[in-house]
Coordinates of C-alpha atoms and ligand atoms in Angstrom, one line a residue:
M1 CA 68.4 106.9 145.8
V2 CA 67.8 106.4 142.1
R3 CA 70.1 104.1 140.2
I4 CA 72.4 105.7 137.7
L5 CA 74.1 103.5 135.1
A6 CA 76.7 104.0 132.4
P7 CA 74.9 103.2 129.1
D8 CA 76.6 100.0 128.2
R9 CA 74.8 97.1 126.5
R10 CA 73.4 95.6 129.6
A11 CA 72.2 98.9 131.0
I12 CA 70.4 99.7 127.7
Q13 CA 68.7 96.3 127.8
E14 CA 67.7 96.8 131.4
A15 CA 66.4 100.3 130.6
A16 CA 64.3 98.9 127.7
G17 CA 62.9 96.2 130.0
I18 CA 61.9 98.8 132.6
L19 CA 60.2 100.9 129.9
G20 CA 58.4 97.8 128.5
A21 CA 57.0 97.1 131.9
G22 CA 55.6 100.7 132.1
G23 CA 58.5 102.3 134.0
L24 CA 60.2 105.6 133.5
V25 CA 63.8 105.9 132.4
A26 CA 65.8 109.2 132.2
F27 CA 68.2 109.2 129.3
P28 CA 70.6 111.7 127.6
T29 CA 69.8 113.3 124.3
E30 CA 72.0 115.9 122.7
T31 CA 69.6 118.7 123.9
V32 CA 68.8 117.9 127.6
Y33 CA 68.1 114.7 129.6
G34 CA 64.6 113.3 128.7
L35 CA 62.2 111.5 131.0
G36 CA 61.1 108.6 128.8
A37 CA 58.0 106.3 128.7
I38 CA 56.8 104.0 126.0
A39 CA 54.3 106.3 124.1
T40 CA 51.7 103.6 123.6
N41 CA 51.4 102.9 127.3
D42 CA 48.7 105.1 128.8
R43 CA 49.7 104.5 132.4
A44 CA 53.4 105.1 131.8
V45 CA 52.7 108.3 130.0
S46 CA 50.4 109.5 132.7
R47 CA 53.2 108.9 135.2
I48 CA 55.4 111.4 133.3
F49 CA 52.8 114.1 134.0
T50 CA 52.5 113.1 137.7
V51 CA 56.3 112.9 138.3
K52 CA 57.0 116.2 136.6
Q53 CA 53.9 117.9 137.9
R54 CA 53.3 118.9 134.3
P55 CA 49.9 120.3 133.4
L56 CA 48.0 117.8 131.2
H57 CA 47.4 120.4 128.5
N58 CA 51.2 120.6 127.8
P59 CA 51.8 117.9 125.1
L60 CA 54.9 115.7 125.0
I61 CA 57.5 115.2 122.2
L62 CA 57.8 111.8 120.7
H63 CA 61.3 110.4 120.1
V64 CA 61.8 108.1 117.2
L65 CA 64.8 106.6 115.5
D66 CA 64.1 108.0 112.0
R67 CA 61.5 108.9 109.4
A68 CA 60.5 105.4 108.9
A69 CA 59.7 105.0 112.6
A70 CA 57.6 108.2 112.4
N71 CA 55.5 107.1 109.4
P72 CA 52.8 105.4 111.4
L73 CA 52.4 108.4 113.7
V74 CA 52.4 111.4 111.4
V75 CA 50.9 112.9 108.2
W76 CA 53.9 114.2 106.3
T77 CA 53.8 117.5 104.5
E78 CA 56.4 118.9 102.1
P79 CA 58.1 121.2 104.6
A80 CA 58.0 118.5 107.2
S81 CA 59.8 116.0 104.9
A82 CA 62.3 118.6 103.8
L83 CA 63.2 119.5 107.4
A84 CA 63.4 115.9 108.5
D85 CA 65.7 115.1 105.6
A86 CA 67.9 118.0 106.4
F87 CA 68.1 117.9 110.2
W88 CA 67.3 114.4 111.5
P89 CA 68.8 113.0 113.6
G90 CA 69.3 116.2 115.5
P91 CA 67.7 118.9 117.8
L92 CA 64.7 119.6 115.6
T93 CA 61.1 118.8 116.6
L94 CA 58.4 118.8 113.9
V95 CA 54.7 119.4 114.8
V96 CA 52.6 117.6 112.2
T97 CA 49.0 116.3 111.9
R98 CA 48.7 113.1 113.9
E99 CA 47.9 110.0 111.9
P100 CA 44.4 109.2 113.2
S101 CA 45.4 105.5 113.7
A102 CA 48.7 106.3 115.4
P103 CA 49.2 103.8 118.2
I104 CA 50.0 106.4 121.0
S105 CA 48.4 107.3 124.3
P106 CA 46.0 110.3 123.8
L107 CA 47.7 111.9 126.8
V108 CA 50.9 112.5 124.6
T109 CA 49.1 115.0 122.4
S110 CA 46.9 116.6 125.1
G111 CA 43.9 116.0 122.8
L112 CA 45.4 118.0 119.9
P113 CA 45.0 116.9 116.3
T114 CA 48.8 117.4 115.9
V115 CA 51.8 115.5 117.3
A116 CA 55.4 116.6 117.9
V117 CA 58.2 114.2 116.8
R118 CA 61.9 114.2 116.7
A119 CA 64.8 111.8 116.0
P120 CA 67.6 112.5 118.6
A121 CA 71.2 112.2 117.5
A122 CA 72.8 111.3 120.9
P123 CA 74.1 107.7 120.8
T124 CA 72.5 106.6 124.1
A125 CA 69.1 107.8 123.0
R126 CA 69.5 106.0 119.7
R127 CA 70.6 102.8 121.3
L128 CA 67.6 102.9 123.6
L129 CA 65.2 103.5 120.7
E130 CA 66.8 100.6 118.8
E131 CA 66.2 98.4 121.7
T132 CA 62.6 99.4 122.4
L133 CA 61.6 99.7 118.7
L134 CA 58.7 101.9 120.0
P135 CA 58.3 105.7 120.1
L136 CA 59.3 107.2 123.5
A137 CA 57.4 110.1 124.9
A138 CA 60.1 112.2 126.6
P139 CA 59.9 115.7 128.0
S140 CA 62.8 117.1 129.9
A141 CA 63.6 115.1 133.1
N142 CA 63.0 117.9 135.6
P143 CA 60.1 119.2 137.7
S144 CA 57.8 121.3 135.4
G145 CA 58.9 125.0 135.2
R146 CA 62.4 124.5 136.6
V147 CA 65.9 124.5 135.0
S148 CA 66.3 121.7 132.5
P149 CA 68.9 118.9 133.3
T150 CA 72.0 118.5 131.2
T151 CA 73.7 115.9 133.4
A152 CA 72.6 112.7 135.2
A153 CA 73.2 114.4 138.5
H154 CA 70.8 117.2 137.6
V155 CA 68.1 114.6 136.9
A156 CA 68.7 112.9 140.3
D157 CA 68.6 116.3 142.1
G158 CA 65.2 117.1 140.7
L159 CA 63.4 113.8 140.5
D160 CA 65.4 111.2 142.5
D161 CA 63.6 107.9 142.8
A162 CA 60.4 109.1 141.1
V163 CA 62.4 107.8 138.1
D164 CA 63.1 104.0 137.8
L165 CA 66.6 104.4 136.2
I166 CA 68.9 107.1 134.9
L167 CA 71.3 106.4 132.0
D168 CA 74.4 108.6 132.4
G169 CA 75.8 109.6 129.0
G170 CA 77.7 112.6 130.4
P171 CA 76.9 116.3 129.7
C172 CA 74.6 117.0 126.8
S173 CA 76.4 118.2 123.7
V174 CA 73.9 120.9 122.6
G175 CA 72.5 121.9 126.0
V176 CA 69.3 123.7 125.1
E177 CA 66.0 122.1 124.0
S178 CA 65.1 121.3 120.4
T179 CA 63.8 123.8 118.0
V180 CA 60.0 123.2 117.6
V181 CA 58.5 124.0 114.2
D182 CA 54.9 123.6 113.2
V183 CA 54.9 122.1 109.7
S184 CA 51.3 120.9 109.8
G185 CA 50.2 123.6 107.4
E186 CA 51.7 125.3 104.3
Q187 CA 53.9 127.9 106.1
P188 CA 56.2 126.6 108.8
V189 CA 55.8 128.4 112.1
L190 CA 58.6 128.6 114.7
L191 CA 57.0 127.6 118.0
R192 CA 60.2 127.5 120.1
P193 CA 63.7 128.5 119.2
G194 CA 66.3 125.8 120.0
G195 CA 69.3 123.7 119.0
V196 CA 68.9 124.3 115.3
A197 CA 69.1 128.0 114.5
R198 CA 66.4 129.8 112.6
G199 CA 68.8 130.7 109.7
E200 CA 69.6 127.0 109.1
L201 CA 65.9 126.1 108.9
E202 CA 65.1 129.1 106.7
A203 CA 67.8 128.0 104.2
V204 CA 65.8 124.8 103.7
V205 CA 62.1 126.0 103.9
G206 CA 62.1 129.7 103.5
P207 CA 60.9 132.3 106.1
L208 CA 59.4 130.9 109.3
A209 CA 56.3 132.6 110.7
A210 CA 56.4 133.6 114.3
V211 CA 53.8 132.3 116.7
G212 CA 51.7 134.9 118.5
R213 CA 52.7 135.3 122.2
D214 CA 49.3 134.0 123.3
D215 CA 48.6 131.5 120.6
T216 CA 48.0 128.9 123.3
V217 CA 46.2 126.6 120.8
R218 CA 49.2 126.1 118.6
S219 CA 51.8 126.0 121.3
P220 CA 50.2 125.0 124.6
G221 CA 53.3 124.4 126.6
Q222 CA 55.0 127.7 126.0
L223 CA 54.3 129.2 129.4
A224 CA 55.8 132.5 130.3
S225 CA 57.7 131.4 133.4
H226 CA 59.8 128.4 132.7
Y227 CA 63.4 127.2 133.2
A228 CA 63.3 129.1 136.5
P229 CA 66.0 128.9 139.2
R230 CA 64.8 129.6 142.7
R231 CA 66.5 133.1 142.8
P232 CA 65.1 135.9 140.6
V233 CA 66.9 136.5 137.3
R234 CA 67.9 140.0 136.0
L235 CA 68.7 140.2 132.3
D236 CA 71.0 142.4 130.2
A237 CA 73.1 143.3 133.3
G238 CA 76.3 145.2 132.6
D239 CA 77.2 145.6 136.2
P240 CA 76.2 143.1 138.8
A241 CA 75.6 144.2 142.4
P242 CA 77.8 142.9 145.2
D243 CA 75.0 140.6 146.4
E244 CA 74.1 139.2 143.0
A245 CA 75.6 136.2 141.2
F246 CA 76.8 137.1 137.8
L247 CA 76.3 134.9 134.7
A248 CA 78.8 136.5 132.2
F249 CA 79.3 136.1 128.5
G250 CA 82.4 137.0 126.4
D251 CA 85.3 139.1 127.4
V252 CA 83.8 140.9 130.5
P253 CA 85.3 141.2 134.0
A254 CA 83.9 138.9 136.6
G255 CA 81.7 140.6 139.2
G256 CA 79.1 140.2 141.8
A257 CA 79.3 137.9 144.8
V258 CA 80.2 134.9 142.5
S259 CA 80.4 134.5 138.8
S260 CA 80.5 132.0 135.9
N261 CA 81.2 132.8 132.3
L262 CA 79.0 131.1 129.7
S263 CA 81.8 131.5 127.1
P264 CA 84.8 133.7 127.7
S265 CA 85.5 133.6 123.9
G266 CA 81.9 134.6 123.0
D267 CA 81.0 131.2 121.4
L268 CA 77.2 130.7 121.4
E269 CA 77.5 126.9 121.2
E270 CA 79.7 126.7 124.2
A271 CA 77.3 129.1 126.0
A272 CA 74.3 126.8 125.2
R273 CA 76.2 123.8 126.6
N274 CA 76.9 125.7 129.8
L275 CA 73.6 127.6 130.3
F276 CA 71.5 125.3 132.5
A277 CA 74.4 123.9 134.6
M278 CA 75.7 127.5 135.3
L279 CA 72.2 128.7 136.2
R280 CA 72.0 125.9 138.7
E281 CA 75.5 126.6 140.2
L282 CA 74.6 130.3 140.6
D283 CA 71.2 129.6 142.2
R284 CA 72.6 130.0 145.7
D285 CA 70.9 130.9 149.0
D286 CA 73.6 133.5 149.7
V287 CA 72.8 135.7 146.7
R288 CA 69.8 137.9 146.2
A289 CA 69.5 137.4 142.4
I290 CA 71.3 136.1 139.3
A291 CA 72.4 139.0 137.0
V292 CA 72.9 137.9 133.4
A293 CA 75.1 139.7 130.8
P294 CA 73.7 140.6 127.4
I295 CA 73.9 137.7 124.9
P296 CA 73.8 138.2 121.1
R297 CA 70.6 137.2 119.4
D298 CA 72.0 135.6 116.3
G299 CA 72.3 131.8 115.7
L300 CA 71.8 129.8 118.9
G301 CA 71.5 133.2 120.7
E302 CA 67.8 133.3 119.9
A303 CA 67.3 130.1 121.9
L304 CA 69.6 131.3 124.8
N305 CA 67.7 134.6 125.0
D306 CA 64.3 132.8 124.9
R307 CA 65.3 130.5 127.8
L308 CA 66.7 133.4 129.9
A309 CA 63.6 135.6 129.2
R310 CA 61.4 132.7 130.6
A311 CA 63.8 132.2 133.5
A312 CA 63.4 135.9 134.3
A313 CA 59.6 136.0 133.7
E314 CA 57.1 136.8 136.5
R315 CA 56.4 133.6 138.4
G316 CA 52.9 132.2 138.1
Ligands
LIG418 P1 59.2 120.0 126.4 O1 58.7 120.8 127.4 O2 60.7 120.2 126.1 O3 58.8 118.6 126.4 O4 58.6 120.6 125.0 C1 57.4 120.2 124.5 C2 56.9 121.4 123.8 O5 56.6 121.0 122.5 C3 55.5 121.7 124.4 O6 55.7 122.6 125.4 C4 54.8 122.3 123.2 O7 55.0 123.7 123.1 C5 55.4 121.6 122.0 N1 54.5 120.6 121.5 C6 54.5 119.3 121.8 N2 53.5 118.7 121.2 C7 52.9 119.7 120.5 C8 51.7 119.7 119.6 N3 51.1 118.6 119.3 N4 51.4 120.9 119.1 C9 52.1 122.0 119.4 N5 53.1 122.0 120.2 C10 53.5 120.9 120.7
LIG419 MG1 61.0 121.0 129.8

């Protein structure tokens, strides 16, 4: 059994010690729980790929405390600076040209000339970064392709003692992954919708270009099937069948064999916080599929619909 500790001072120091010795520590961010390794340590970073069974061509996000900590790693552009000033710390990842002398394992960027960085807002993540004083490579702390973890128990379910320690900061406050924007060039490109809504970003840097569905060079990790429960997922379901689990949204009657409501009041932020935990709860052997009610596409709804579309996608 993996050890799970409340993130007090001693636990943070112990976590930093484990990371410094090349270990893996799962920790809460405001988006989902991350599986962290010191980004300069080749062996530790390679363990992330092994433990998650993540393809090596899917690069990792670097977590830093702030812009100053990102300086040795990235070549700043005007839109990158504007977005970091507006949204860091927070659920926004910037893809920028990698500083050639950046002291990070080449595995982090999968050999790309760019690097993805973000400054998390969650207090436990920040305290850990303050203690290590080094960038942490941290993808979601779950087996590749499966539902992301938003509690310490979810991490233990998926990875157990493949992780050296889990810091338990309670449920994640945002609940879906960060928004990923490529700001390495002149026009920002939205690579993945997430915790910061498109409209908020566009208010700062103007219109975001969309990435082509199969632009695998720009966005290597955006595989079609992802965030997948074991049961099949059926989208835009008005009327669940008696042998389906029902993931409802808003003021709709419960239905199916069992149901959960992402947000009875129709609040997209509440729905984002609940999404992954409810997908897990409804992923039961005694149902044929998970039917999901329609969810609005505005604001955080773009990220929710993105995750659900991938959860429903044909499995590879
Ligand atoms: P996650 O699976 O949450 O760790 O998200 C990481 C995602 O960020 C990857 O799947 C990529 O799509 C994206 N990403 C990370 N690094 C880069 C990069 N250098 N260039 C483009 N996208 C990146
Ligand atoms: Mg992930």
